[in-house]
mmCIF file of C-alpha atoms in Angstrom:
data_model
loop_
_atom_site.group_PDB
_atom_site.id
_atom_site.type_symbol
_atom_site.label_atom_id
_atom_site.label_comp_id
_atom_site.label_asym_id
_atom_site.label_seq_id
_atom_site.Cartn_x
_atom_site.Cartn_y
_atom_site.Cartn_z
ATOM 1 C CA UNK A 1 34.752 56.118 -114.672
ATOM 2 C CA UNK A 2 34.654 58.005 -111.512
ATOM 3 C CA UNK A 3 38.134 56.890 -110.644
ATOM 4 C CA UNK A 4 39.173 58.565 -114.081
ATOM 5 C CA UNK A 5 37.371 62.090 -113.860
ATOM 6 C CA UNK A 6 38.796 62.354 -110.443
ATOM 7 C CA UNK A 7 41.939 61.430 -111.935
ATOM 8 C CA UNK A 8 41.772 64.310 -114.718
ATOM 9 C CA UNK A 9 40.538 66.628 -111.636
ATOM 10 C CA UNK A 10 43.612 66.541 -109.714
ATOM 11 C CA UNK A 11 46.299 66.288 -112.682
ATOM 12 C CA UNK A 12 44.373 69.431 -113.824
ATOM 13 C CA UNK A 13 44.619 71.120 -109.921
ATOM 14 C CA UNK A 14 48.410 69.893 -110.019
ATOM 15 C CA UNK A 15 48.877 71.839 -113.671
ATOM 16 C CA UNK A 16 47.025 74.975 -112.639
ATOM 17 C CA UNK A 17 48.967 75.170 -108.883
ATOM 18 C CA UNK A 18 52.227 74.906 -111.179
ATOM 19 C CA UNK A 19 51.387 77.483 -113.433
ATOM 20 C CA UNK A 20 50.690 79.744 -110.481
ATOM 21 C CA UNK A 21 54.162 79.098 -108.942
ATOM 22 C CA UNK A 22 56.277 79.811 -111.474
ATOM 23 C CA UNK A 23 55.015 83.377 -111.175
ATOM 24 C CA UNK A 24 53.880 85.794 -113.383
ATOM 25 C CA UNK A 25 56.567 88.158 -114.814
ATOM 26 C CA UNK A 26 56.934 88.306 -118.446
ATOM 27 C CA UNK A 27 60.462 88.355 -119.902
ATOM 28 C CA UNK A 28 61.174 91.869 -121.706
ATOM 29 C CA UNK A 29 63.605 94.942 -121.739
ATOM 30 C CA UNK A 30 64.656 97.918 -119.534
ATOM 31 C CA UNK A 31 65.898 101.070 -120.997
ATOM 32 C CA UNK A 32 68.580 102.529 -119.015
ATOM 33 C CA UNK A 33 70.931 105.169 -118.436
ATOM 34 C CA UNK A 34 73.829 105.086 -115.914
ATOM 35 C CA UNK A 35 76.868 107.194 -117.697
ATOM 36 C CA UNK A 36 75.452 110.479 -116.451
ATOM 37 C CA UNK A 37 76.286 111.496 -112.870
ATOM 38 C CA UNK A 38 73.752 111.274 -110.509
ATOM 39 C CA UNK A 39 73.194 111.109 -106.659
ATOM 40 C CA UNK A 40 70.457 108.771 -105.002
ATOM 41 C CA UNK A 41 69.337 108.082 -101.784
ATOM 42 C CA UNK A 42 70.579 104.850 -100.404
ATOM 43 C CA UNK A 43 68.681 102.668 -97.330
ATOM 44 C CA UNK A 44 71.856 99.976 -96.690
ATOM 45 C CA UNK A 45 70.889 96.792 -94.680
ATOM 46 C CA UNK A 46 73.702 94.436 -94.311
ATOM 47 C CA UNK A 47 72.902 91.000 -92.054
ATOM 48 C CA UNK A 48 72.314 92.978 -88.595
ATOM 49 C CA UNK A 49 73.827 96.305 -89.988
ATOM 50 C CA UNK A 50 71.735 99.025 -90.828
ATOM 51 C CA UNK A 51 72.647 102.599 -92.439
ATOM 52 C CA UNK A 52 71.687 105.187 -94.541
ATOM 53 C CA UNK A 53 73.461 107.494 -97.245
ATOM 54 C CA UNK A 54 73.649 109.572 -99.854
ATOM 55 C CA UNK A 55 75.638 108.007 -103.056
ATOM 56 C CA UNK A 56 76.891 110.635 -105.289
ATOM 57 C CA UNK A 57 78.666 109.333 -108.770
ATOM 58 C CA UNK A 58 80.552 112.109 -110.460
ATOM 59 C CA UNK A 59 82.275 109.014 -112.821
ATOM 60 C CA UNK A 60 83.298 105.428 -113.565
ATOM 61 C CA UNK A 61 84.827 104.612 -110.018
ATOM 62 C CA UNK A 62 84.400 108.064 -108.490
ATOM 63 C CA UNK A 63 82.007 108.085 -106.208
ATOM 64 C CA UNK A 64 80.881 109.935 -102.831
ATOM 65 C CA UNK A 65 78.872 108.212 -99.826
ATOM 66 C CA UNK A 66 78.030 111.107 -96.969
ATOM 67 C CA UNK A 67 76.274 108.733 -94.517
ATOM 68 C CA UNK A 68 73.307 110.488 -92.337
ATOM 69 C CA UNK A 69 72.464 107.120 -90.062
ATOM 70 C CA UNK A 70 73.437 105.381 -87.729
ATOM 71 C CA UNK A 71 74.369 108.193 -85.536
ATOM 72 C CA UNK A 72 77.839 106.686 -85.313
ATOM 73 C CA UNK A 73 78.675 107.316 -88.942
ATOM 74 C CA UNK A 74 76.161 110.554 -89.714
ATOM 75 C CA UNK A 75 78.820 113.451 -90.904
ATOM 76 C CA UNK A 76 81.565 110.595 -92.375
ATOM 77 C CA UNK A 77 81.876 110.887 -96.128
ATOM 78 C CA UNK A 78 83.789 107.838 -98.277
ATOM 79 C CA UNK A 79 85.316 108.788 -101.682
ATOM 80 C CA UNK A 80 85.499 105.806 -103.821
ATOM 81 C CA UNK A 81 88.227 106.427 -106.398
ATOM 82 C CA UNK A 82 89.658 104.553 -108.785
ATOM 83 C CA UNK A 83 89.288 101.237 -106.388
ATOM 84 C CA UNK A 84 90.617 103.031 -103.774
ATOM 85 C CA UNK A 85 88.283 104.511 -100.464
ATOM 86 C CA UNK A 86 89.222 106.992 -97.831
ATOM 87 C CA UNK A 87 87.240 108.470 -94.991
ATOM 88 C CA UNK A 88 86.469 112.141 -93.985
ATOM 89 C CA UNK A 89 84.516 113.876 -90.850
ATOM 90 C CA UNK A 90 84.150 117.448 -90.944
ATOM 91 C CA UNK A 91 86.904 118.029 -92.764
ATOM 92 C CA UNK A 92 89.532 115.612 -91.110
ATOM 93 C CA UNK A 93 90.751 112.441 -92.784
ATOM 94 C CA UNK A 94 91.198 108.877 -91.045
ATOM 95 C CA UNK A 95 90.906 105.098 -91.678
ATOM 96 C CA UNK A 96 87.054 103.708 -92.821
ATOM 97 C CA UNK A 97 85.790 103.180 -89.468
ATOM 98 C CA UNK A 98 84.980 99.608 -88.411
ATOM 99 C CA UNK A 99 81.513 100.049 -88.127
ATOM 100 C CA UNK A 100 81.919 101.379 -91.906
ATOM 101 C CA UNK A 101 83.435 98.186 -93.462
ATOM 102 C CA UNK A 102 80.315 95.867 -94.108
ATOM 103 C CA UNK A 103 78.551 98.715 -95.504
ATOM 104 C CA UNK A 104 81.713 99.852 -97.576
ATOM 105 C CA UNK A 105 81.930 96.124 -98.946
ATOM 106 C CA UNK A 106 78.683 96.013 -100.459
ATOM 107 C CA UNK A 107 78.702 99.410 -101.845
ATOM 108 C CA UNK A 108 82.185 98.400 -103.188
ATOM 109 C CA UNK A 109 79.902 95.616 -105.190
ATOM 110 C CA UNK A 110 77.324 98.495 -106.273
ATOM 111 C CA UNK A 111 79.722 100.388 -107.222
ATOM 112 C CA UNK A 112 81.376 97.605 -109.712
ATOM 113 C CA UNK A 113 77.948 96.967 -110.623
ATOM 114 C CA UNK A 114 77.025 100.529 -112.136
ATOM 115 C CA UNK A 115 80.421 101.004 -113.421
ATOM 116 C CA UNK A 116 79.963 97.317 -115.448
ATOM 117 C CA UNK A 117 76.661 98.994 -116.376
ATOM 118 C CA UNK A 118 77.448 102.180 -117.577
ATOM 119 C CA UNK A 119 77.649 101.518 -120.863
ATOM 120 C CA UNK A 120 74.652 99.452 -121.898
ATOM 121 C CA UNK A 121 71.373 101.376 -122.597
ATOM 122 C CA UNK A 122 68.651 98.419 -122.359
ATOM 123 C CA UNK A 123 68.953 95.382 -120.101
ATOM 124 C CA UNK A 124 66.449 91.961 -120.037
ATOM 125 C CA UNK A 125 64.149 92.126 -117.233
ATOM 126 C CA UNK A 126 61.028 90.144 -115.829
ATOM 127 C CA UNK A 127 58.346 92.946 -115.766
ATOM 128 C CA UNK A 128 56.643 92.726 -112.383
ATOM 129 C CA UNK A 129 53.643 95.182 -112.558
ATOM 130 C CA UNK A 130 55.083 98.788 -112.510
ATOM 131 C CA UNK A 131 58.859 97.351 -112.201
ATOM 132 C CA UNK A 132 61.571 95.359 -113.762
ATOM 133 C CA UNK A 133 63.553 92.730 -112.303
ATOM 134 C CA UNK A 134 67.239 92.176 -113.650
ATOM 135 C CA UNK A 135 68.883 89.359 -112.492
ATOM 136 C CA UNK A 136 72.533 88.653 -112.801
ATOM 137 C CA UNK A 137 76.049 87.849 -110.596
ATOM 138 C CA UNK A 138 79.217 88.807 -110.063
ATOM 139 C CA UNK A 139 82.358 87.450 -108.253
ATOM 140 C CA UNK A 140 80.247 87.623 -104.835
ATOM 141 C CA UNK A 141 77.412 86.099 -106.259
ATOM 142 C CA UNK A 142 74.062 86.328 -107.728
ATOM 143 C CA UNK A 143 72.305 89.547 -107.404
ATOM 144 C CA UNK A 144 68.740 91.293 -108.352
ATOM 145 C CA UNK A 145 68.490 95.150 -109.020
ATOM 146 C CA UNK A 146 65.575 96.364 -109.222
ATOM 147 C CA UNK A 147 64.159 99.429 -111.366
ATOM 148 C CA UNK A 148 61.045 101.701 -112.352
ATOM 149 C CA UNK A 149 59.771 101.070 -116.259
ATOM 150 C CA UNK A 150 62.017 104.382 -116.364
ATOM 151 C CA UNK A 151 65.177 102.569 -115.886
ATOM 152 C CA UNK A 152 65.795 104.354 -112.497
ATOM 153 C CA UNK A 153 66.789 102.121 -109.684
ATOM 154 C CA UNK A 154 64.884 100.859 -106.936
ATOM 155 C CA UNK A 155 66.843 98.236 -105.158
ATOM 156 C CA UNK A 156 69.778 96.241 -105.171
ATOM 157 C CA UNK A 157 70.116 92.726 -103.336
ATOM 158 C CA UNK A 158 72.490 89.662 -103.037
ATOM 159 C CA UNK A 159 70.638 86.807 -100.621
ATOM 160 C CA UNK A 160 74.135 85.341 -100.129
ATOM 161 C CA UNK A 161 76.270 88.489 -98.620
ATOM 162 C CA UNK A 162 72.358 89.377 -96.554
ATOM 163 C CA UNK A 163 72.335 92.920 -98.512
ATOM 164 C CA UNK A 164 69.368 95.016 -99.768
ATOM 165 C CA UNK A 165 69.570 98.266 -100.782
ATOM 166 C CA UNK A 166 66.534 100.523 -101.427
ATOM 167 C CA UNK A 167 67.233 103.345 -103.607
ATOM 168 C CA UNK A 168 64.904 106.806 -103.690
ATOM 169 C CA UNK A 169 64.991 110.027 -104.977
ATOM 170 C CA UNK A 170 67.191 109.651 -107.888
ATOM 171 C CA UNK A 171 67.953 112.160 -109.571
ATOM 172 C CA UNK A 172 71.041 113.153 -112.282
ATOM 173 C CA UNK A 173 73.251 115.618 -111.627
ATOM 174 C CA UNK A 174 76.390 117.687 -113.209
ATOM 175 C CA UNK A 175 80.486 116.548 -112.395
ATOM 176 C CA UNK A 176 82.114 119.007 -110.662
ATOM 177 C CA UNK A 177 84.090 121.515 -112.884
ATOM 178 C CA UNK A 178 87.771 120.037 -113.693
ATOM 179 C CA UNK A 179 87.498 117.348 -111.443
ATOM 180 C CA UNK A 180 85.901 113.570 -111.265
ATOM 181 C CA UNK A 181 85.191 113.750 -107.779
ATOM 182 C CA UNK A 182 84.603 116.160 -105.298
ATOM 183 C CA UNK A 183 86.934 114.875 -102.686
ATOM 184 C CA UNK A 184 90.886 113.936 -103.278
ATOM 185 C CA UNK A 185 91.860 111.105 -102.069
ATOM 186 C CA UNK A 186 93.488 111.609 -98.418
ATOM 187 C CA UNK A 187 94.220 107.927 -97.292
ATOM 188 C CA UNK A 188 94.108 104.354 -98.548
ATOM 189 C CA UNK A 189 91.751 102.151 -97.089
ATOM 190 C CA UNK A 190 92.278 99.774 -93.635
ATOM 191 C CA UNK A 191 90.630 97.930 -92.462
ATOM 192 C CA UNK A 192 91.913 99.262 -88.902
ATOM 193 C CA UNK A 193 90.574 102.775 -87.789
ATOM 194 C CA UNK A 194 92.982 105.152 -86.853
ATOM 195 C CA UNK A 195 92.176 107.433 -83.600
ATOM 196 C CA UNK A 196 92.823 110.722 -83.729
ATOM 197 C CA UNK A 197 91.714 113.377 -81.721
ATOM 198 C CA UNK A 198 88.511 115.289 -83.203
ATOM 199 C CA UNK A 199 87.363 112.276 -85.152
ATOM 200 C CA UNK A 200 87.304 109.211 -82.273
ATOM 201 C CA UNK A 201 83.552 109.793 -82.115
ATOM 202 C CA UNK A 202 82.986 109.007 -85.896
ATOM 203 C CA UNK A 203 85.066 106.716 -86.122
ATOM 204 C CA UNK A 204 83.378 104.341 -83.341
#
C-alpha cells in the first residue's frame, strides 16, 4: 500500500513539473500594422558585435539606418533600396564599411521580415504577460519577434545567426514628399570598403 501511494506521489510530482515546463503562454492573436512608415530605435547585437541605430522605413524595401554607436560607425547612414544598400558619412558616399557588414546582414533579414509583413493585420502569438511572442523562419532560419499587446515591436532574434534586436520608441511617421526614400542610391553594395579621403575614419 505504501509502495503504491508513494507511487501515485511521484507520477503526480512528475505530471505537475511537466506542466510547469512547457510554460505558460496561451496561444492567441496580435493586431498589427506595418504598411505605414515609421522610424524605431534599434539596439543591434550580432555574436561579439554591438551597435546602435535609428531604422527609418519610408516603404516596402526603402529603408534608412543612421547608426549613432559604436563610435566607428556614429554619422554613417545605409539606404536600403529595392535590395540594394549604399553607405553615406556627412554627405560623402563609399562602400558599407567592414565593420558595417554583420550588422547590415541581419538588418537585411529585418528588413525582408517587415516587408513579408506588411500586409497582414493580425498574426498568432503566445501571449506572455504584457507581450506577444510570434514565432516563425525564413531562409536563415527560425526567428522570434517580439511585440507590445499594441502590435508595436519589441525585439527581433534568430539563436542561429547570434542576433537580437531590441526595438524602442516606435513611432509612425510620414514618406517624404515625391520620393520613397530620403536618400538616392549612390553605390551598390561591397563587401570591400573603399578609402577615400574625408571618410577613412567611418569607414574603419
Amino acid at each position: 500500500m505504501m509502495k503504491k501511494l508513494l507511487l501515485c506521489g511521484i507520477t503526480a510530482l512528475c505530471m505537475t513539473s511537466t506542466a510547469c515546463g512547457i510554460g505558460g503562454g496561451e496561444s492567441g492573436k496580435v493586431q498589427v500594422d506595418l504598411r505605414q512608415p515609421f522610424v524605431v530605435d534599434a539596439k543591434v547585437t550580432v555574436d561579439q558585435t554591438q551597435a546602435e541605430a535609428s531604422l527609418s522605413r519610408y516603404g516596402d524595401q526603402a529603408w534608412d539606418v543612421t547608426f549613432s554607436q559604436p563610435d566607428s560607425l556614429a554619422g554613417v547612414q545605409l539606404a536600403f533600396l529595392d535590395g540594394q544598400v549604399t553607405a553615406s558619412y556627412k554627405g560623402l558616399s563609399f562602400s558599407v564599411p567592414q565593420s558595417a557588414m554583420p550588422v547590415k546582414s541581419m538588418l537585411t533579414i529585418f528588413i525582408d521580415l517587415v516587408g513579408e509583413l506588411d500586409g497582414k493585420t493580425e498574426l498568432d502569438c503566445v501571449k506572455e504577460g504584457d507581450t506577444c511572442v510570434v514565432e516563425g523562419s525564413v531562409e536563415q532560419g527560425s526567428y522570434t519577434l517580439t511585440l507590445d499587446q499594441k502590435g508595436i515591436p519589441l525585439k527581433f532574434e534568430m539563436p542561429n545567426q547570434k542576433l537580437v534586436m531590441e526595438l524602442s520608441n516606435f513611432r509612425q511617421t510620414d514618406a517624404p514628399d515625391g520620393t520613397e526614400s530620403a536618400s538616392e542610391p549612390a553605390v551598390t553594395d561591397t563587401t570591400e570598403p573603399e578609402q577615400t579621403s574625408g571618410t577613412e575614419t567611418a569607414a574603419q
